């Protein structure tokens, strides 16, 4: 039986500095003792996006104090934790260096094992922390850098069924917001404006809808938004609201088609997995874009129609956080996985499924997705 475990998690992959202490008992149940996150929103908002150098410097300034605060809130010392888990990729290399080097230093000084965690694996396993899901399940990862449909077979066992061939969905939201003069972060601004808009005013394209492949594309949709805005410029507040609502509707319809096909594939490949236990198959949504309530509603209705359980972790665990990094470390420890050597290097690119064909962004540091 797996023993009781407690771990300190560190997350610095982008523009949130975070630390957390999480426990896992012998039955696999979780207990979050502390969860500290410092957002860098104010530092980056003036630039309309994340500036890597500013992000890295902010991590350096804040991380030590956040770790101390996380330990204090958890009422434990370093002697009371069994291991250190730190994000090792993918992400901004400067931020990754700060967090991973800090994790290495603590592990060395305290004599604790180190687990270098894939940030995307943290997202993939969060639903097991919050909802106790059994394997396998589907995950839709929608963030500023990734849009992927992934089969989660087990800890460290991932199959990418679909990915974006151009822009990530979060990137499309942010660029649409910037085009329309809305503040950063763009996703929240577009959703807010869409509430007062007419979603039927503009008939924006639904890329790849109807195709058997499960990939995504949002570049053409983004271009259509820009063209519509140019055609009716100067824009009134109502114009902006209508564009946002129509954009959001196009995204919703695209996801409905793409994910709907994914659910059908899952039922075909795993026809007898769940009926015996009475547990429904599950679709998990993760990543910052998962905070969008309209998209959540679309996915919930889709799951209800297809007999799936829809799992959306609390909003604070959908965005970047150290709880998911700590939990991923605990899951790895529970499988008996060996810790990482202290010479492990950060990876700005680190796909969950290393065997999947590269469709976008292969460079010197490897495949983006």
Coordinates of C-alpha atoms in Angstrom, one line a residue:
X1 CA 0.0 0.0 0.0
X2 CA 1.2 3.5 -0.8
X3 CA 2.1 5.4 2.4
X4 CA 0.9 8.8 3.4
X5 CA 2.8 11.4 1.5
X6 CA 3.2 15.2 1.8
X7 CA 4.9 17.4 -0.8
X8 CA 5.9 21.0 -1.4
X9 CA 5.0 22.3 -4.9
X10 CA 6.5 25.2 -6.8
X11 CA 5.1 26.8 -10.0
X12 CA 6.8 29.5 -12.1
X13 CA 6.1 28.6 -15.7
X14 CA 4.5 31.9 -16.8
X15 CA 3.1 34.9 -14.9
X16 CA 2.0 33.4 -11.6
X17 CA 4.4 32.7 -8.8
X18 CA 2.9 29.9 -6.6
X19 CA 3.7 27.5 -3.8
X20 CA 1.6 24.9 -2.1
X21 CA 1.7 22.0 0.3
X22 CA -0.5 19.0 -0.5
X23 CA -1.0 15.6 1.1
X24 CA -2.1 12.2 -0.3
X25 CA -3.2 9.4 2.0
X26 CA -2.8 5.7 1.5
X27 CA -6.2 5.5 -0.3
X28 CA -5.3 8.3 -2.8
X29 CA -7.4 11.0 -1.1
X30 CA -6.0 14.5 -1.2
X31 CA -5.7 17.3 1.3
X32 CA -4.5 20.8 0.3
X33 CA -2.8 22.3 3.3
X34 CA -1.9 25.6 1.6
X35 CA -2.2 27.3 -1.7
X36 CA -0.4 30.6 -2.3
X37 CA -0.5 32.4 -5.7
X38 CA 0.9 35.8 -6.5
X39 CA -0.4 37.1 -9.9
X40 CA 1.8 39.4 -12.0
X41 CA -1.2 40.9 -13.8
X42 CA -0.4 44.5 -12.9
X43 CA 3.2 44.1 -14.1
X44 CA 2.2 42.9 -17.6
X45 CA -1.2 44.6 -18.3
X46 CA 0.4 47.7 -19.7
X47 CA 2.1 45.6 -22.4
X48 CA -1.0 43.7 -23.4
X49 CA 0.7 40.4 -22.7
X50 CA 3.4 38.6 -20.6
X51 CA 6.9 40.0 -20.9
X52 CA 9.3 37.1 -20.2
X53 CA 12.0 39.2 -18.6
X54 CA 9.6 41.0 -16.3
X55 CA 8.0 37.6 -15.3
X56 CA 11.3 36.0 -14.5
X57 CA 12.4 39.0 -12.3
X58 CA 9.1 39.0 -10.5
X59 CA 9.5 35.2 -9.7
X60 CA 13.0 35.9 -8.3
X61 CA 11.7 38.6 -6.0
X62 CA 8.6 36.8 -4.7
X63 CA 9.3 33.0 -4.7
X64 CA 11.2 32.6 -1.4
X65 CA 8.6 34.5 0.6
X66 CA 5.8 32.6 -1.1
X67 CA 7.4 29.2 -0.1
X68 CA 7.8 30.4 3.4
X69 CA 4.2 31.5 3.5
X70 CA 3.0 28.2 2.1
X71 CA 4.8 26.3 4.8
X72 CA 3.5 28.6 7.4
X73 CA -0.1 28.3 6.3
X74 CA 0.3 24.5 6.2
X75 CA 1.8 24.6 9.7
X76 CA 4.7 22.4 8.6
X77 CA 8.5 22.8 8.1
X78 CA 10.7 21.4 5.4
X79 CA 11.4 18.5 7.7
X80 CA 7.7 17.5 7.5
X81 CA 7.5 17.2 3.7
X82 CA 8.6 14.1 1.8
X83 CA 9.6 15.7 -1.4
X84 CA 9.8 18.8 -3.5
X85 CA 8.0 19.2 -6.8
X86 CA 8.8 22.0 -9.2
X87 CA 7.6 22.8 -12.7
X88 CA 10.3 22.0 -15.2
X89 CA 8.3 22.8 -18.4
X90 CA 6.8 23.8 -20.7
X91 CA 6.8 27.5 -20.2
X92 CA 9.0 30.6 -20.3
X93 CA 12.5 29.5 -19.8
X94 CA 13.4 32.3 -17.4
X95 CA 10.6 31.6 -15.1
X96 CA 11.2 27.8 -15.2
X97 CA 14.8 28.4 -14.3
X98 CA 13.8 30.3 -11.2
X99 CA 11.4 27.7 -9.9
X100 CA 13.4 24.6 -10.8
X101 CA 16.7 26.0 -9.4
X102 CA 14.9 27.0 -6.2
X103 CA 13.4 23.5 -5.9
X104 CA 16.8 22.0 -6.5
X105 CA 18.4 24.1 -3.8
X106 CA 15.7 23.2 -1.2
X107 CA 15.9 19.5 -2.1
X108 CA 19.7 19.5 -1.7
X109 CA 19.7 21.5 1.5
X110 CA 16.9 19.6 3.1
X111 CA 17.9 16.2 1.8
X112 CA 14.6 15.7 0.0
X113 CA 13.9 14.0 -3.4
X114 CA 13.1 16.3 -6.3
X115 CA 10.4 15.8 -8.9
X116 CA 10.6 17.9 -12.0
X117 CA 7.0 18.2 -13.2
X118 CA 5.5 18.7 -16.6
X119 CA 3.1 21.6 -16.2
X120 CA 0.6 20.0 -18.6
X121 CA 0.6 16.8 -16.5
X122 CA -0.4 19.0 -13.5
X123 CA -3.5 20.1 -15.5
X124 CA -4.1 16.5 -16.6
X125 CA -4.2 15.1 -13.1
X126 CA -5.9 17.9 -11.2
X127 CA -9.3 16.2 -11.7
X128 CA -8.1 13.2 -9.7
X129 CA -7.3 15.5 -6.8
X130 CA -10.6 17.4 -6.9
X131 CA -13.0 14.6 -8.1
X132 CA -11.2 11.3 -7.6
X133 CA -11.5 10.3 -11.2
X134 CA -10.5 6.8 -12.3
X135 CA -8.4 6.2 -15.5
X136 CA -9.0 6.5 -18.4
X137 CA -10.6 9.9 -19.1
X138 CA -10.5 12.6 -21.8
X139 CA -9.0 16.0 -21.1
X140 CA -9.6 19.2 -23.1
X141 CA -6.7 21.5 -22.3
X142 CA -7.4 25.1 -23.4
X143 CA -4.9 27.8 -22.4
X144 CA -2.9 30.6 -23.9
X145 CA -0.3 28.2 -25.3
X146 CA -2.2 25.0 -25.8
X147 CA -5.4 23.6 -27.2
X148 CA -5.4 19.8 -27.0
X149 CA -7.7 16.9 -26.6
X150 CA -5.8 14.2 -24.7
X151 CA -6.6 10.7 -23.6
X152 CA -5.3 10.3 -20.0
X153 CA -4.7 6.5 -19.6
X154 CA -2.7 6.8 -16.3
X155 CA 0.1 8.7 -14.6
X156 CA 2.7 9.4 -17.3
X157 CA 0.5 7.8 -20.0
X158 CA -1.0 10.3 -22.4
X159 CA -2.3 10.1 -26.0
X160 CA -2.8 13.3 -27.9
X161 CA -6.0 12.9 -30.0
X162 CA -6.2 16.5 -31.3
X163 CA -4.2 19.7 -31.1
X164 CA -4.3 23.2 -32.7
X165 CA -2.7 23.5 -36.1
X166 CA -2.1 27.2 -35.6
X167 CA -3.2 29.4 -32.7
X168 CA -4.2 28.2 -29.2
X169 CA -7.7 29.2 -28.1
X170 CA -6.4 31.4 -25.3
X171 CA -4.2 33.2 -27.8
X172 CA -7.2 33.7 -30.1
X173 CA -9.1 35.3 -27.2
X174 CA -6.2 37.5 -26.2
X175 CA -5.6 38.7 -29.8
X176 CA -9.3 39.4 -30.4
X177 CA -9.4 41.5 -27.2
X178 CA -6.3 43.4 -28.2
X179 CA -7.7 44.0 -31.7
X180 CA -10.9 45.4 -30.1
X181 CA -9.1 47.6 -27.6
X182 CA -10.1 45.5 -24.6
X183 CA -7.8 45.2 -21.6
X184 CA -5.5 42.3 -20.7
X185 CA -6.2 39.5 -19.9
X186 CA -8.2 39.2 -23.1
X187 CA -10.3 36.1 -22.3
X188 CA -12.1 37.6 -19.4
X189 CA -12.6 40.9 -21.2
X190 CA -14.1 39.2 -24.3
X191 CA -16.4 37.1 -22.1
X192 CA -17.5 40.2 -20.2
X193 CA -18.3 42.2 -23.3
X194 CA -20.1 39.2 -25.0
X195 CA -22.7 39.2 -22.3
X196 CA -24.2 42.4 -23.7
X197 CA -23.7 41.4 -27.4
X198 CA -25.8 39.8 -30.2
X199 CA -24.1 36.4 -31.0
X200 CA -26.0 36.2 -34.3
X201 CA -24.9 39.5 -35.8
X202 CA -21.7 38.2 -37.4
X203 CA -21.4 34.7 -39.0
X204 CA -17.8 33.9 -38.1
X205 CA -16.3 30.6 -39.5
X206 CA -16.1 27.4 -37.5
X207 CA -12.7 26.0 -38.5
X208 CA -12.5 22.2 -39.2
X209 CA -16.1 21.6 -38.2
X210 CA -17.3 18.4 -39.9
X211 CA -13.8 16.9 -40.4
X212 CA -13.1 13.5 -38.9
X213 CA -9.7 14.6 -37.5
X214 CA -9.9 15.9 -34.0
X215 CA -7.5 18.9 -34.4
X216 CA -8.4 22.6 -33.9
X217 CA -7.7 25.8 -35.9
X218 CA -8.4 29.3 -34.7
X219 CA -6.2 31.5 -37.0
X220 CA -8.9 31.9 -39.7
X221 CA -11.5 32.8 -37.0
X222 CA -9.2 35.5 -35.7
X223 CA -8.7 36.8 -39.2
X224 CA -12.4 37.0 -39.8
X225 CA -12.9 39.0 -36.6
X226 CA -10.2 41.5 -37.7
X227 CA -11.9 41.9 -41.1
X228 CA -15.3 42.4 -39.5
X229 CA -13.9 45.0 -37.2
X230 CA -12.2 46.9 -40.1
X231 CA -15.4 46.8 -42.2
X232 CA -17.5 48.7 -39.6
X233 CA -14.8 50.9 -38.0
X234 CA -14.9 53.1 -36.0
X235 CA -16.5 50.6 -33.5
X236 CA -19.1 51.5 -31.0
X237 CA -19.4 49.7 -27.6
X238 CA -22.3 47.7 -29.0
X239 CA -20.2 46.7 -32.1
X240 CA -17.5 45.4 -29.8
X241 CA -20.0 43.5 -27.7
X242 CA -21.6 42.0 -30.8
X243 CA -18.2 40.9 -32.2
X244 CA -17.3 39.3 -28.9
X245 CA -20.6 37.5 -28.6
X246 CA -20.3 36.2 -32.2
X247 CA -16.7 35.2 -31.7
X248 CA -17.6 33.3 -28.6
X249 CA -20.5 31.6 -30.3
X250 CA -18.2 30.4 -33.1
X251 CA -15.7 29.1 -30.6
X252 CA -18.5 27.3 -28.7
X253 CA -19.9 25.7 -31.9
X254 CA -16.4 24.6 -32.9
X255 CA -15.7 23.0 -29.6
X256 CA -19.1 21.3 -29.7
X257 CA -18.2 19.6 -33.0
X258 CA -14.5 18.8 -32.2
X259 CA -15.2 17.4 -28.7
X260 CA -18.4 15.7 -29.7
X261 CA -16.4 13.6 -32.1
X262 CA -13.8 12.9 -29.4
X263 CA -16.5 11.6 -27.1
X264 CA -17.7 9.2 -29.8
X265 CA -14.2 7.9 -30.3
X266 CA -13.8 7.4 -26.6
X267 CA -17.0 5.3 -26.4
X268 CA -15.9 3.3 -29.4
X269 CA -12.4 2.5 -27.9
X270 CA -13.6 1.9 -24.4
X271 CA -17.0 0.4 -24.7
X272 CA -16.9 -1.9 -21.6
X273 CA -14.7 0.2 -19.3
X274 CA -17.3 1.8 -17.2
X275 CA -20.7 0.0 -17.3
X276 CA -19.5 -2.7 -14.9
X277 CA -18.7 -0.1 -12.2
X278 CA -21.6 2.2 -12.9
X279 CA -19.2 5.1 -13.3
X280 CA -19.7 7.4 -16.3
X281 CA -16.8 8.2 -18.6
X282 CA -15.5 11.6 -18.0
X283 CA -14.4 14.7 -19.9
X284 CA -12.2 17.1 -18.0
X285 CA -11.6 20.7 -19.0
X286 CA -8.4 22.4 -17.8
X287 CA -6.4 25.5 -18.5
X288 CA -7.1 29.2 -18.2
X289 CA -9.8 29.3 -20.9
X290 CA -11.7 26.7 -18.9
X291 CA -12.9 29.7 -16.8
X292 CA -15.2 30.8 -19.6
X293 CA -18.7 30.1 -18.4
X294 CA -20.3 29.8 -21.9
X295 CA -17.8 27.3 -23.0
X296 CA -18.3 25.3 -19.8
X297 CA -22.0 25.4 -20.5
X298 CA -21.5 24.1 -24.0
X299 CA -19.3 21.2 -22.8
X300 CA -21.7 20.4 -20.0
X301 CA -24.6 20.0 -22.4
X302 CA -22.5 18.0 -24.7
X303 CA -21.5 15.6 -22.0
X304 CA -25.1 15.3 -20.8
X305 CA -26.2 14.3 -24.3
X306 CA -23.5 11.7 -24.7
X307 CA -23.7 10.1 -21.2
X308 CA -20.4 11.6 -20.0
X309 CA -19.5 13.2 -16.7
X310 CA -18.3 16.7 -17.1
X311 CA -15.5 17.7 -14.7
X312 CA -14.3 21.3 -14.4
X313 CA -12.0 21.9 -11.5
X314 CA -12.5 25.0 -9.4
X315 CA -11.5 28.1 -11.3
X316 CA -8.5 28.7 -9.1
X317 CA -7.2 25.3 -10.1
X318 CA -7.8 25.8 -13.8
X319 CA -5.2 28.6 -14.1
X320 CA -1.6 28.2 -13.1
X321 CA -1.1 27.0 -9.5
X322 CA 1.3 25.0 -7.4
X323 CA -1.4 22.6 -6.0
X324 CA -1.5 20.8 -9.3
X325 CA 2.3 20.6 -9.4
X326 CA 2.4 19.2 -5.9
X327 CA -0.3 16.7 -6.8
X328 CA 1.4 15.5 -9.9
X329 CA 4.5 14.9 -7.8
X330 CA 2.4 12.9 -5.3
X331 CA 0.9 10.9 -8.1
X332 CA 4.3 10.0 -9.5
X333 CA 5.6 9.1 -6.0
X334 CA 2.5 6.8 -5.5
X335 CA 3.5 4.9 -8.7
X336 CA 7.0 4.3 -7.3
X337 CA 8.6 6.6 -9.9
X338 CA 12.1 7.5 -9.1
X339 CA 12.9 11.2 -8.3
X340 CA 14.8 13.4 -10.8
X341 CA 18.5 14.0 -10.5
X342 CA 19.5 17.5 -9.4
X343 CA 21.1 18.2 -12.8
X344 CA 17.6 18.0 -14.5
X345 CA 17.2 20.9 -17.0
X346 CA 14.1 23.0 -17.6
X347 CA 12.3 22.5 -20.9
X348 CA 10.5 25.4 -22.6
X349 CA 8.8 22.8 -24.8
X350 CA 7.6 19.5 -23.4
X351 CA 4.7 17.7 -25.0
X352 CA 2.7 15.3 -22.9
X353 CA 2.6 12.8 -25.8
X354 CA 6.1 12.6 -27.1
X355 CA 5.1 10.1 -29.8
X356 CA 2.4 12.3 -31.4
X357 CA 3.1 13.9 -34.8
X358 CA 4.3 17.5 -34.6
X359 CA 1.8 19.8 -36.3
X360 CA 3.0 23.2 -35.1
X361 CA 6.0 24.9 -33.7
X362 CA 8.9 22.5 -33.9
X363 CA 12.2 24.3 -33.1
X364 CA 15.6 23.9 -31.6
X365 CA 14.0 23.1 -28.2
X366 CA 11.6 20.5 -29.6
X367 CA 8.0 20.2 -30.4
X368 CA 5.6 22.8 -29.0
X369 CA 2.6 20.5 -28.8

